[in-house]
Each structure stands twice: as C-alpha cells, then as structure tokens.
CSV table of C-alpha atoms and ligand atoms in Angstrom, one decimal:
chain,number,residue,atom,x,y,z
D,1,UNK,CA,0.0,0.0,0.0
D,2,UNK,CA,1.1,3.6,-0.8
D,3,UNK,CA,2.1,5.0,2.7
D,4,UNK,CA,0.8,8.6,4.4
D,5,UNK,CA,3.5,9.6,5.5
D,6,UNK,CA,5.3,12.6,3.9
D,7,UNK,CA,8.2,11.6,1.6
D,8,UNK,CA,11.8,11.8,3.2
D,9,UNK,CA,14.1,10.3,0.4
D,10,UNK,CA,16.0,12.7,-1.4
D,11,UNK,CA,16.4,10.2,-4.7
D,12,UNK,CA,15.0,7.2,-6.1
D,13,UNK,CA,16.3,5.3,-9.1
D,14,UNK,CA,13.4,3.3,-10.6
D,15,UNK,CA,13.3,0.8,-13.3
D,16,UNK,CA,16.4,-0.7,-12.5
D,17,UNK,CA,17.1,-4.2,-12.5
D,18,UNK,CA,19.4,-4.7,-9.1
D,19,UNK,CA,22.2,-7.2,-8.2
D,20,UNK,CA,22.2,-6.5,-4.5
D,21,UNK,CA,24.2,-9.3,-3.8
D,22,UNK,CA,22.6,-9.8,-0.2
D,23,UNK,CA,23.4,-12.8,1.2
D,24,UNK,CA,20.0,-13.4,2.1
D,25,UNK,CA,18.6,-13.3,-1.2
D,26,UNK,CA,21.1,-15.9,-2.1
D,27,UNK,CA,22.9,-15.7,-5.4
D,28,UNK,CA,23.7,-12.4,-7.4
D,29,UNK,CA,20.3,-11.2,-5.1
D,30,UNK,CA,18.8,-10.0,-8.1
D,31,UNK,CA,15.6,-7.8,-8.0
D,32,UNK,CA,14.1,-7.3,-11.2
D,33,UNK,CA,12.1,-4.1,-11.5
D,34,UNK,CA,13.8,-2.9,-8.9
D,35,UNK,CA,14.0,0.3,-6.9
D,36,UNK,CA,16.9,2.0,-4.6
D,37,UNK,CA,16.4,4.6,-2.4
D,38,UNK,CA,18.9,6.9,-0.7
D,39,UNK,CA,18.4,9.3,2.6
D,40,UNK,CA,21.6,11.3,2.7
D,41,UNK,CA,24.3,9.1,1.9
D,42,UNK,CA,22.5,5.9,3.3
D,43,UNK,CA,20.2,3.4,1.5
D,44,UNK,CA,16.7,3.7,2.3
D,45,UNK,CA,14.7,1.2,0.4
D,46,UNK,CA,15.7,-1.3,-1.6
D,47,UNK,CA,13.2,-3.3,-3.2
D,48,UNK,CA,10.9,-4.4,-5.8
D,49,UNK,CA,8.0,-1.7,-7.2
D,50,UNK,CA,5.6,-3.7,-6.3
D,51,UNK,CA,7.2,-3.4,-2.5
D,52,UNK,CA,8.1,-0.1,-1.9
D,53,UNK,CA,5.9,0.9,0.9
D,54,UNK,CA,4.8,4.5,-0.1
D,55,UNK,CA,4.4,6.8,-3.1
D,56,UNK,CA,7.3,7.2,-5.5
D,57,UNK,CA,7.9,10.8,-4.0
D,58,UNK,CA,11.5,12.1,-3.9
D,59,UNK,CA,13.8,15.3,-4.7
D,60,UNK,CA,15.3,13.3,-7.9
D,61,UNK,CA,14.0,10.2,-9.4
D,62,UNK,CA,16.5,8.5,-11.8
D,63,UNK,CA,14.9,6.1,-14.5
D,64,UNK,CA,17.3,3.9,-15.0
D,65,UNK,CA,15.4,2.1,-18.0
D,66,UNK,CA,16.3,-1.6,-17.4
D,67,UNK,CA,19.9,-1.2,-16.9
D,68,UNK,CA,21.3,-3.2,-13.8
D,69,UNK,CA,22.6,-1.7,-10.6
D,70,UNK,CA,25.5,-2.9,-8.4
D,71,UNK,CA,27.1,-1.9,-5.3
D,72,UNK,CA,30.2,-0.3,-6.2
D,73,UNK,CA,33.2,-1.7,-6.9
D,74,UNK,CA,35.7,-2.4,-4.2
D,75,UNK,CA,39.4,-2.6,-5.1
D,76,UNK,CA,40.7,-4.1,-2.4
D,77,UNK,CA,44.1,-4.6,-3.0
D,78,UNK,CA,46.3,-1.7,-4.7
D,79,UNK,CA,49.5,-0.3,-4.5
D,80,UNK,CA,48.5,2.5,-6.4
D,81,UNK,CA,50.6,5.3,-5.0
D,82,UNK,CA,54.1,5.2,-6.6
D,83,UNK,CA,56.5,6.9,-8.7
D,84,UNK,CA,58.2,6.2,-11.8
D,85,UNK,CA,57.9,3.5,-13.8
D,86,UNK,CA,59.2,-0.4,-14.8
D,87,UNK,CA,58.7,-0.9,-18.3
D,88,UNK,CA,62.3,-1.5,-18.1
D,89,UNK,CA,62.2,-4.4,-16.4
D,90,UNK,CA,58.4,-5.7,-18.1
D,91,UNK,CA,60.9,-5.4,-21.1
D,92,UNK,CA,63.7,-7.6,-19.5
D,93,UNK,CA,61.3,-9.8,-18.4
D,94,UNK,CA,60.0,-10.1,-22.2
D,95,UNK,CA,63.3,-11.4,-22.8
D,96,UNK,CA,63.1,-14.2,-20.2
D,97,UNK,CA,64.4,-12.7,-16.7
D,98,UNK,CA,62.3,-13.8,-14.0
D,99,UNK,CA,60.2,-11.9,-11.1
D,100,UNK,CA,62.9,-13.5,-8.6
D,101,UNK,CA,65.6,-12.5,-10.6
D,102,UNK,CA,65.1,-9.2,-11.2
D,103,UNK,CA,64.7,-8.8,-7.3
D,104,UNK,CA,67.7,-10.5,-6.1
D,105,UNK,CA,69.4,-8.4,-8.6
D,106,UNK,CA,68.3,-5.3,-6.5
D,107,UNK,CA,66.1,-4.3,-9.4
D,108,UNK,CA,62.5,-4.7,-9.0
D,109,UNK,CA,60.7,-3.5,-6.2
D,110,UNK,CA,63.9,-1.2,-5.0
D,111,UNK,CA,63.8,1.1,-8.4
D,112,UNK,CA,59.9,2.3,-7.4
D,113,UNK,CA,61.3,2.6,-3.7
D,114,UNK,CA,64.1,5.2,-5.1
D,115,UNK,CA,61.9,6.5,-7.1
D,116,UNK,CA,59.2,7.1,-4.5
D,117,UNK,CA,61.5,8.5,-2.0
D,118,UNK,CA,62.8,11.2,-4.1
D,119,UNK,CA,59.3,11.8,-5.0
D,120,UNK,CA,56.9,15.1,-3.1
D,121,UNK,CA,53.4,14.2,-1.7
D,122,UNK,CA,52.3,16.7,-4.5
D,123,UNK,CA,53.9,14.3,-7.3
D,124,UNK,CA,52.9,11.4,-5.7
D,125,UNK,CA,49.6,12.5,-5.4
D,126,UNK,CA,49.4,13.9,-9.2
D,127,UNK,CA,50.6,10.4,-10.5
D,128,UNK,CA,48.3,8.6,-8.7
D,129,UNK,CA,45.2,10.8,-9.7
D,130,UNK,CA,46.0,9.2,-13.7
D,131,UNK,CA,45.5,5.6,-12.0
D,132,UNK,CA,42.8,6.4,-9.7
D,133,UNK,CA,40.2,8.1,-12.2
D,134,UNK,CA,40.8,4.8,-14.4
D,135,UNK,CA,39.3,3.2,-11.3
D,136,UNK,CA,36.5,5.6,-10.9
D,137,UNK,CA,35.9,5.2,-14.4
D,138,UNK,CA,35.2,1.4,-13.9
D,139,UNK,CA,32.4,1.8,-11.0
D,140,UNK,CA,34.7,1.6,-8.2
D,141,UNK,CA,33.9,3.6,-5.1
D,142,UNK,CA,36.1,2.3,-2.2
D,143,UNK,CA,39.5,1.0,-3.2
D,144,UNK,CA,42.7,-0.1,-0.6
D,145,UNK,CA,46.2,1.4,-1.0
D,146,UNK,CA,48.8,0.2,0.6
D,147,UNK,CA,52.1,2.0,1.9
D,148,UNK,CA,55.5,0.1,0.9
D,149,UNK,CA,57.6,1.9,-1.5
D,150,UNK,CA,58.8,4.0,1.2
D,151,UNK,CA,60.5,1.4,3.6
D,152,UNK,CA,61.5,4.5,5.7
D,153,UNK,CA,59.7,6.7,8.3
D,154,UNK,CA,59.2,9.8,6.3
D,155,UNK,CA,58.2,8.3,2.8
D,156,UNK,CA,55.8,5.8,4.3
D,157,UNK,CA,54.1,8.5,6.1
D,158,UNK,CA,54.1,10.5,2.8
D,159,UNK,CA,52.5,7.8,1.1
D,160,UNK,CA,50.0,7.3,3.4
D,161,UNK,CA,49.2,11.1,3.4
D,162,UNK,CA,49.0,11.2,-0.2
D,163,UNK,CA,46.2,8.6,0.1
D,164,UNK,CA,44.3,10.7,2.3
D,165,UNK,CA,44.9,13.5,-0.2
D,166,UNK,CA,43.7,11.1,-2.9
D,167,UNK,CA,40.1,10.7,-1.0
D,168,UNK,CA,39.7,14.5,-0.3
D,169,UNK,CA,39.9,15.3,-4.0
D,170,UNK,CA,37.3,12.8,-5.3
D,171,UNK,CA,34.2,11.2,-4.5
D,172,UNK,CA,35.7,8.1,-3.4
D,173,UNK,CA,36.4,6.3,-0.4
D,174,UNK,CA,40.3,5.1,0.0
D,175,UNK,CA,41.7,3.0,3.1
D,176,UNK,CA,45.4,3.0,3.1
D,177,UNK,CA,46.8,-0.3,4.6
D,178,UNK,CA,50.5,0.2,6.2
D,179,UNK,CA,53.2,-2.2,4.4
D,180,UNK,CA,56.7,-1.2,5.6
D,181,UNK,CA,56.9,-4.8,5.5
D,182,UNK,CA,57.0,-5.1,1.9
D,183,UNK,CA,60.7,-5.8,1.5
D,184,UNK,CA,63.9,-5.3,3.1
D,185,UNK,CA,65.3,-1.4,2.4
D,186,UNK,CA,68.3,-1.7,0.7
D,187,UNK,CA,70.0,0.8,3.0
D,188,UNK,CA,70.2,-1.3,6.1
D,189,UNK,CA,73.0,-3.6,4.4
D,190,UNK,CA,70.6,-6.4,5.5
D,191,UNK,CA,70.9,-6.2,9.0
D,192,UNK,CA,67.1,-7.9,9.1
D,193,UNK,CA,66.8,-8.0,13.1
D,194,UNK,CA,67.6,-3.8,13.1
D,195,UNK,CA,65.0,-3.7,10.3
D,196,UNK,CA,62.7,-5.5,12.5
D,197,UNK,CA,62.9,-3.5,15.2
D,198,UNK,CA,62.5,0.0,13.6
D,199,UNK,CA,59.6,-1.3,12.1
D,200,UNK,CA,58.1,-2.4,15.2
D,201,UNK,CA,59.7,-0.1,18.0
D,202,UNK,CA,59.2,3.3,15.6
D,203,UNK,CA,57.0,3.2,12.1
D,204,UNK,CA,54.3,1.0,13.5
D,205,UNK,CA,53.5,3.0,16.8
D,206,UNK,CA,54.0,6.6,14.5
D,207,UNK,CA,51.1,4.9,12.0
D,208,UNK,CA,48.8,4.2,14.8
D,209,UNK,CA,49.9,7.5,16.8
D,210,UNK,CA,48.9,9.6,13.5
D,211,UNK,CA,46.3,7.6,12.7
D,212,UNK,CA,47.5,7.2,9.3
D,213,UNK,CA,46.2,3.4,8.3
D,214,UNK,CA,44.1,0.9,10.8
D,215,UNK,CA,45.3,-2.0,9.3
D,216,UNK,CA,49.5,-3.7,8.4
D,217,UNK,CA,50.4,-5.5,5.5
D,218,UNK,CA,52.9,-8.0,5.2
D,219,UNK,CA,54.6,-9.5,2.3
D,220,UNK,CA,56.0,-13.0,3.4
D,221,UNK,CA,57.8,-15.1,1.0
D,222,UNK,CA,61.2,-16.6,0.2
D,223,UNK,CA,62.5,-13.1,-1.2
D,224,UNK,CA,60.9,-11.0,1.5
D,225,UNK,CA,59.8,-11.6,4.9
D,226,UNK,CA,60.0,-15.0,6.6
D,227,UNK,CA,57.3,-16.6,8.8
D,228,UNK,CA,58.9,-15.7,12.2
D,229,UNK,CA,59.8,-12.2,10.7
D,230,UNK,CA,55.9,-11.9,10.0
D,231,UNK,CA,54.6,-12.9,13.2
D,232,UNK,CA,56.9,-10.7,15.0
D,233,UNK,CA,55.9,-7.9,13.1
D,234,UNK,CA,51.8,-9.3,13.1
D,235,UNK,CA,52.3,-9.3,17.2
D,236,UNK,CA,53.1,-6.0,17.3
D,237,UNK,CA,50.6,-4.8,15.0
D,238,UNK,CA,47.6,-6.7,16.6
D,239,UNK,CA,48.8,-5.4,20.4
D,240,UNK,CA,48.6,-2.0,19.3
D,241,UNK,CA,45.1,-2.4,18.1
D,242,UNK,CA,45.8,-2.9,14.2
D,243,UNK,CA,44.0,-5.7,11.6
D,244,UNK,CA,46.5,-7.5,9.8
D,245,UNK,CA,46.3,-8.9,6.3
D,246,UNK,CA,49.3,-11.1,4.2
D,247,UNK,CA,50.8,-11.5,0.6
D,248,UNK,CA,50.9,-15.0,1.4
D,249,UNK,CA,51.8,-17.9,-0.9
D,250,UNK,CA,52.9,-16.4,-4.3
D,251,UNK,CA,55.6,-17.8,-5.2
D,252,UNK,CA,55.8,-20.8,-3.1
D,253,UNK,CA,54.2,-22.6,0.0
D,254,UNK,CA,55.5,-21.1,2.9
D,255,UNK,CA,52.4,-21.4,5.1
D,256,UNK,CA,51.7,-17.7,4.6
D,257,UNK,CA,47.9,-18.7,4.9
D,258,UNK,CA,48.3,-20.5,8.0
D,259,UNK,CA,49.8,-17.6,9.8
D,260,UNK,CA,47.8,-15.6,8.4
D,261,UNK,CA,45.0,-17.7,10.1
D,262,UNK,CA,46.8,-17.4,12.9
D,263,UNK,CA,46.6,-13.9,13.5
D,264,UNK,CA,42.9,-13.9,12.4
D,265,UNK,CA,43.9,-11.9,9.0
D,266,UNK,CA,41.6,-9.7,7.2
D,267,UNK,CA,42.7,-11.5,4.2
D,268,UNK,CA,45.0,-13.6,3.0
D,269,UNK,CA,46.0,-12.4,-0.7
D,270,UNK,CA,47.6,-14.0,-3.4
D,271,UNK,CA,47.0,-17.9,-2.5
D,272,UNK,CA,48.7,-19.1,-5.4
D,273,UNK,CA,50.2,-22.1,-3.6
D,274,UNK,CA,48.3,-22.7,-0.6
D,275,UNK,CA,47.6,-26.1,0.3
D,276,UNK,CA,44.2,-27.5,1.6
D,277,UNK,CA,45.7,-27.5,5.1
D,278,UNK,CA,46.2,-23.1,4.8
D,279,UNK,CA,43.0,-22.8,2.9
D,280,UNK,CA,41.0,-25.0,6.2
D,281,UNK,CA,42.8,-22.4,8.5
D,282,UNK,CA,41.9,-19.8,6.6
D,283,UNK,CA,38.0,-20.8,6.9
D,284,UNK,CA,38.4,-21.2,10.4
D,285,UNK,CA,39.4,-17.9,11.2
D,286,UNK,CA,37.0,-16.4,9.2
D,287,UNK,CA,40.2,-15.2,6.7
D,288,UNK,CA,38.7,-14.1,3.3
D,289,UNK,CA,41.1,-14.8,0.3
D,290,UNK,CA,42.0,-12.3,-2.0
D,291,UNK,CA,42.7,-13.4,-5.9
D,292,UNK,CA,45.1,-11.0,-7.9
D,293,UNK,CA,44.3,-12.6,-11.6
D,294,UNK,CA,46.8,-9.3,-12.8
D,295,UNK,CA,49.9,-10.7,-11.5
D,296,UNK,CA,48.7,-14.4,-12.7
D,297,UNK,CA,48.9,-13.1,-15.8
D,298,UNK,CA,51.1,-10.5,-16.0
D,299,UNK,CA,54.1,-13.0,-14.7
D,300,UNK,CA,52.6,-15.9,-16.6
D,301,UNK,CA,52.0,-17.7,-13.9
D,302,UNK,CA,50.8,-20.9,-14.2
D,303,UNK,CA,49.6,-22.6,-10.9
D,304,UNK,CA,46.4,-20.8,-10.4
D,305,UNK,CA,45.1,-20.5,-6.3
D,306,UNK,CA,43.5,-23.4,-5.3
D,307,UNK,CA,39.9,-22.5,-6.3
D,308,UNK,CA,38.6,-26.0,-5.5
D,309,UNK,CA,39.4,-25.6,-1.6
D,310,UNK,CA,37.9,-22.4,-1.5
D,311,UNK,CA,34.6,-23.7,-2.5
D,312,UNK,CA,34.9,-26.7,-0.4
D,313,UNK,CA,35.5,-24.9,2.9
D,314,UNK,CA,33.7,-22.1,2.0
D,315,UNK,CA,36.7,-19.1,2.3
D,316,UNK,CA,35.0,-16.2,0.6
D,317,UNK,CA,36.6,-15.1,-2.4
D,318,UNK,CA,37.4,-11.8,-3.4
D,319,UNK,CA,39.2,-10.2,-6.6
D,320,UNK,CA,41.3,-7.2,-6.7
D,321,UNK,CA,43.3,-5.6,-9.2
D,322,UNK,CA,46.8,-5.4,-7.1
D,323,UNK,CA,47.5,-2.5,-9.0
D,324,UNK,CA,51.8,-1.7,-8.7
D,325,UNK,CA,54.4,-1.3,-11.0
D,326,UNK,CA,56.2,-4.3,-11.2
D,327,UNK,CA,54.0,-7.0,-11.3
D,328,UNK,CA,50.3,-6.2,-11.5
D,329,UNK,CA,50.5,-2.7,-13.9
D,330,UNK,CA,46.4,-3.4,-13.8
D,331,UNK,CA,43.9,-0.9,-13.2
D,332,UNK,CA,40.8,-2.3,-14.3
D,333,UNK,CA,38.5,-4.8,-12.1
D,334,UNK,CA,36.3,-5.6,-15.3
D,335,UNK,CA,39.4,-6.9,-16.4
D,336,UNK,CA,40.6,-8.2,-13.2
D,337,UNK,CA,37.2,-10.1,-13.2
D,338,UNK,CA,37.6,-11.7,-16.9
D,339,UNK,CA,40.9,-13.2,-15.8
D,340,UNK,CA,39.5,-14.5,-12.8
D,341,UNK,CA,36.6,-16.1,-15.1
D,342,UNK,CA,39.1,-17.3,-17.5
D,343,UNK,CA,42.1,-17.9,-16.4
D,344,UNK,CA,41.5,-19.1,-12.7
D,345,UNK,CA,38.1,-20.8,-13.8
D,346,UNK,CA,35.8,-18.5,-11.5
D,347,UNK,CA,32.2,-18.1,-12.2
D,348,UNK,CA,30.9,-15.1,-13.7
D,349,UNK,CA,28.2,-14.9,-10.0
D,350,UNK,CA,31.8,-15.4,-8.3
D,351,UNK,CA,33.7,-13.1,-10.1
D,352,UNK,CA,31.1,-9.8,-9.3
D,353,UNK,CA,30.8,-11.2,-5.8
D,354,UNK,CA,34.7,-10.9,-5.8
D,355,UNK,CA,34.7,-7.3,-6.8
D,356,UNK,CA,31.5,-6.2,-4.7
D,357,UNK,CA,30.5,-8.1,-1.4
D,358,UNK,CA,33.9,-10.3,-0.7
D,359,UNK,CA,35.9,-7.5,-1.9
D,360,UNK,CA,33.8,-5.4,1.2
D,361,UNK,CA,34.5,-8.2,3.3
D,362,UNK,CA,38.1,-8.4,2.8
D,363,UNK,CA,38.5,-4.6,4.5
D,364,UNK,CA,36.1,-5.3,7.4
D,365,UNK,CA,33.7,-2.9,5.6
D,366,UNK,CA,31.2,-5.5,4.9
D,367,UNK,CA,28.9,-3.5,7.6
D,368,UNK,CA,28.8,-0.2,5.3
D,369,UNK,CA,29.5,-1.1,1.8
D,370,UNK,CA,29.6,-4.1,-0.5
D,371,UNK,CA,25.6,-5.1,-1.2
D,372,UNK,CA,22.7,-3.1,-1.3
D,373,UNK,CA,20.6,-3.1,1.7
D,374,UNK,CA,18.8,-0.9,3.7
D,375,UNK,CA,21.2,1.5,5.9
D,376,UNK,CA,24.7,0.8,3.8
D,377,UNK,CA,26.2,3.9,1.8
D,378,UNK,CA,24.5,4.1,-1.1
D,379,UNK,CA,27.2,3.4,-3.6
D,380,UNK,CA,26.0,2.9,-7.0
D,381,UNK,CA,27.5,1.2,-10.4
D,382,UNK,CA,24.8,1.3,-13.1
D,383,UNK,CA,25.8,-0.5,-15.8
D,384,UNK,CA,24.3,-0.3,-19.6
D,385,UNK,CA,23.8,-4.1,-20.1
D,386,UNK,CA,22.0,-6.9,-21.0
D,387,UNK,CA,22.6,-9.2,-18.1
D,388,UNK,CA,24.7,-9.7,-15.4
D,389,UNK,CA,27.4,-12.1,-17.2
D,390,UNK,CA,28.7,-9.0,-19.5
D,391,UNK,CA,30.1,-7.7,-16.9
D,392,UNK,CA,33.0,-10.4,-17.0
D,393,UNK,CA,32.5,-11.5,-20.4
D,394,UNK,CA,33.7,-8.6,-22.2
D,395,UNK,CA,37.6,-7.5,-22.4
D,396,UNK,CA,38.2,-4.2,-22.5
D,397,UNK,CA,34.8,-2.5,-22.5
D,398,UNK,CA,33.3,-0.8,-20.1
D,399,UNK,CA,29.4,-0.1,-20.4
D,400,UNK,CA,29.4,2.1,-16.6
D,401,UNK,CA,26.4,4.4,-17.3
D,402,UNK,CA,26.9,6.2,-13.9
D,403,UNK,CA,28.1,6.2,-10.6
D,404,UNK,CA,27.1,7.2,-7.2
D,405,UNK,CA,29.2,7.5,-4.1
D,406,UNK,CA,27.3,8.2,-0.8
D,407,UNK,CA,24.3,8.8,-2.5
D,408,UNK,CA,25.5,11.2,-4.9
D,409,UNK,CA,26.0,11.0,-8.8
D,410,UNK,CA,29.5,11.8,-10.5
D,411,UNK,CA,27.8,14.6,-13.1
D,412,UNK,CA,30.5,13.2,-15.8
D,413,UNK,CA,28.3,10.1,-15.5
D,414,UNK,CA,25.1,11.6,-15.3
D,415,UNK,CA,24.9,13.3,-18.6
D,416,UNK,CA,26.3,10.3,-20.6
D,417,UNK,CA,23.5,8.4,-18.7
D,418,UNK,CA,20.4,10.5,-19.3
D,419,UNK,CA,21.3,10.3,-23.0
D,420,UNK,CA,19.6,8.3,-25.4
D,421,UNK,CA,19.9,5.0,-25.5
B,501,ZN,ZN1,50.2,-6.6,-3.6
C-alpha cells in the first residue's frame, strides 16, 4: 500500500534491475524491477516496485530504464601510489628474466622505492590521480592502497598522506593499509633484526599515533619476509590495536595462509600455492582470500590458487586488481574479473561477488559497503547491459552508465546516462 507519510528520500532510481548481492537473497540477489532509495548518503529502500511501501515521491527520481545496478566496486588490494615507472624491467622480463631475478638483482621493487622516495606528496599524489580516475571510471567507489615503497619513516608517512589526499579530492572512499613490510630497504645492508625492530619499536606506533592506516600489511615469501619475521611484526601490530592482512603464498608454499589464520587476517591475498591444510585455517578464522588474476597473468604464472578448496570450505573469495608497477600494472577490475573467469576458472556470479561483497569483506567494511541493503552507503555502479554475465564477459569494455558514491551521482556520468539509449 502507498504510505501517508510525507516523503523523506532525497532520490529514487526506478526501473532498474538490481544485483544486490545480499546474502539473504542468495545468489547475485537480483531484483528485477527494482527500486533503490537513498536518505543522505545511506540506502533507504531497496526493493521491488511492487514493495516499496509508499508513493514514488522524492527530490530526484532517476529512470534507470532496465539497466542493472551494483554496489560499487571495491578494489581491495592496490598499490596504487608510486612513482616512476618499470617498463624496463616488463621489457627484460619479455626477454626471459624472471620476477625473482630481477629482485635478487636489487632491481625490481627497489627502483619504485628510489623512485618514491625522491618523490613530493604533490607528485605522488598527481601520478596517482591518472590511475585512480581509471578506477572511478570502472564503477569503483572504495579501493585499498597500501604504503610500501617507502621502507623509511618519512616516505611511508608521505605515502599514506597522499592517500588521504587522494580521497579529499574525489568522491571516493580510499583506506590506506601500512606495508613497511613489503621488503627489506636496501640501506640497512641487511641487517634484518635492526630492520625488525624499527619497524616495530618506531613506524608501526607513528602509524597508529597519526592515525595514518588501521590496518599492516605484510609480504611474506622466500624473497621478503619470513614466517617468524611476519609474526613478529603481526604481534606488534595486533597489540597496538591494528588488523592484519598477508601477501601470502605467491611464489611458493610457505604457510603464509596459516599464519595468516593465525593472526585472524583480514585476508590472506595471493594464494597461489596454498595447500588444503592453509586454505581450512583460513576458513576457520573467518580469513577471506584475495585473488590477484593481474599478476597471474602479467608473470605468466601458471599454478592458479586453489579455487577448488575455497569452495569446499567455503573461504570467501574476493578479486582485486593489485595494482603496482612491477607486477600487476592493472587498473581495471572488469578486467581483473575476466581473468578471474578465464584464467582461474571462477564463475561469472563469483567473479562480481569478488569485486563487490567479498571485496567489502576483505577490509572489514562488509557492515557499510559491498551489497545493497537498507542502511549501507548508497554506492552505485549502473551499468548499460543486457545481463549480469557482461560484466565479466567482455575485455576491455566498459558499459558504466553512472556512478554514485554516498548517494550522490559523478555529473561526468550523469549526462552520458540520461542520454539516449
Ligand atoms: Zn600486492
């Protein structure tokens, strides 16, 4: 029945057909003929138009005309802020030198760290503004960047400011995630212990001090940090109030996930050689796993994360781009999503699961953002497609018709929208 009661929502988009990806609707939660409301910044009503409970009364209506809504996308895994470049090495790597190579050689990760350090917050900021509207451009509204390319106090802290920058200057949401963990500086002539304990004794507490990031990174593997290393520096973290999360199992099966478990990880990302025993810890703890499809296939990998394990105990699965220089130079979760359907055999209902309500889960957002129910954010991605499938089907296009962040619409998308179809 049409309700009495003077209408409170400031916009309505009608004639929409809605993935909600509730969990109690089971599946994609689709809603055909569907409506979305939005009080402020917050959903409303969501629902079919045969169940909204008053009249169809609001500052702005949007017509959507059939095209389907998501959440927005969530990137949850970038290293987006960095400077310079490695198209250097993607071109020695053409000619057959390997990932591990390259970083034992002190190439690699260590030419973005000199880079980065001898770059200003305004630079970093500038470069990473190119990358970040890509992102926008794709639906995404809430996106991870992690620290790492600083490896001292003062560029780490510049990184993480530049991520706040990025947020203020558009209508996004960006969580920076501390990673001074990401590799042994050069600089400390690998005195690892000394490392340690600057990490832990000095950067850590400045980062929770300065609130600068809630949540520490780790990269643990044969060419970075080693299991004990990582729980020294997870114990520190976690006693001083921080969520932890882990590059864990790349290259080879070092029982990242496990200790990731351990520490009750946001997420566990990467995967690539976990073994049953990591991926039952992992569901335990209630550790969702991150796939990064763009490094798969940027290094050529070729033993995919153990999908089949997954499903069996149930670990959620999300998909993020891993955006970085050296090994994931991928901004674009559609794409991200068709390798994932492709290459790592996901299913097209997993894949925008990945991107949307995992991808939520994997930052502990999963209260605010990630499906569309009734008092989450109202972020938007309205897509200009047939059904959902297209979304992953496709390479390389991108049929966004418009975007709302906290329950406004990004006026670049608005007028391509409201144009004829
Ligand atoms: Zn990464």
């Amino acid at each position: 029945m049409w309700g009495e009661v003077a209408m409170p929502w400031d916009r309505v988009w009608c004639n929409a057909n809605l993935m909600t990806l509730d969990e109690k609707r089971g599946g994609l939660g689709i809603i055909h003929n569907g409506v979305i409301a939005a009080i402020g910044e917050r959903i409303a009503f969501v629902g079919s138009m045969e169940e909204m409970p008053r009249r169809l009364d609001a500052r702005e209506v949007i017509h959507c005309r059939g095209r389907w809504i998501t959440p927005g996308l969530v990137d949850c895994h970038t290293h987006l802020i960095y400077a310079g470049n490695r198209v250097g090495e993607f071109e020695l790597r053409a000619a057959g030198a390997t990932y591990e190579e390259i970083s034992r050689a002190g190439g690699g990760l260590h030419s973005t760290v000199r880079a980065t350090r001898a770059a200003s917050r305004e630079e970093l900021v500038a470069a990473a503004l190119r990358r970040l509207d890509v992102a926008i451009a794709d639906g995404v509204t809430t996106i991870e960047i992690k620290s790492g390319y600083g490896l001292d106090i003062e560029t780490e802290v510049r990184q993480l400011q530049a991520a706040q920058d990025l947020a203020s200057g558009r209508s996004i949401d960006v969580i920076p995630t501390f990673l001074g963990a990401h590799a042994f500086p050069t600089d400390w002539c690998g005195d690892r212990r000394s490392y340690l304990d600057f990490l832990c004794g000095e950067v850590i507490p400045l980062i929770v001090r300065e609130r600068l990031a809630t949540s520490l990174d780790a990269f643990c593997e044969t060419i970075a940090f080693t299991i004990e290393e990582t729980a020294h520096i997870f114990n520190t973290a976690c006693s001083m109030g921080m969520r932890v999360k882990l590059h864990a199992d790349q290259l080879s099966n070092s029982g990242g996930a496990a200790l990731a478990a351990r520490f009750h990880a946001l997420s566990a990302d990467h995967l690539e050689h976990t073994d049953e025993n990591g991926v039952q810890a992992m569901a335990a703890a209630g550790t969702t796993a991150v796939l990064l499809p763009g490094a798969f296939y940027f290094l050529r990998e070729t033993q995919a994360p153990p999908i089949a394990y997954f499903r069996r105990h149930l670990v959620p699965m999300a998909i993020a781009t891993d955006m970085n220089p050296g090994s994931s130079p991928l901004i674009s979760l559609l794409f991200a999503m068709n390798i994932a359907a492709t290459q790592l055999r996901l299913t097209t209902q997993e894949c925008i699961a990945g991107v949307t309500r995992e991808a939520a889960r994997a930052l502990g957002r999963l209260d605010t953002i990630g499906t569309l129910e009734r008092g989450k954010r109202c972020d938007l991605a309205i897509w200009d497609i047939e059904q959902p499938g297209d979304l992953v089907y496709y390479v390389g296009f991108n049929p966004l018709a418009a975007r709302v962040w906290a329950g406004k619409s990004d006026m670049t998308f608005v007028t391509k929208f409201t144009g004829q179809r």
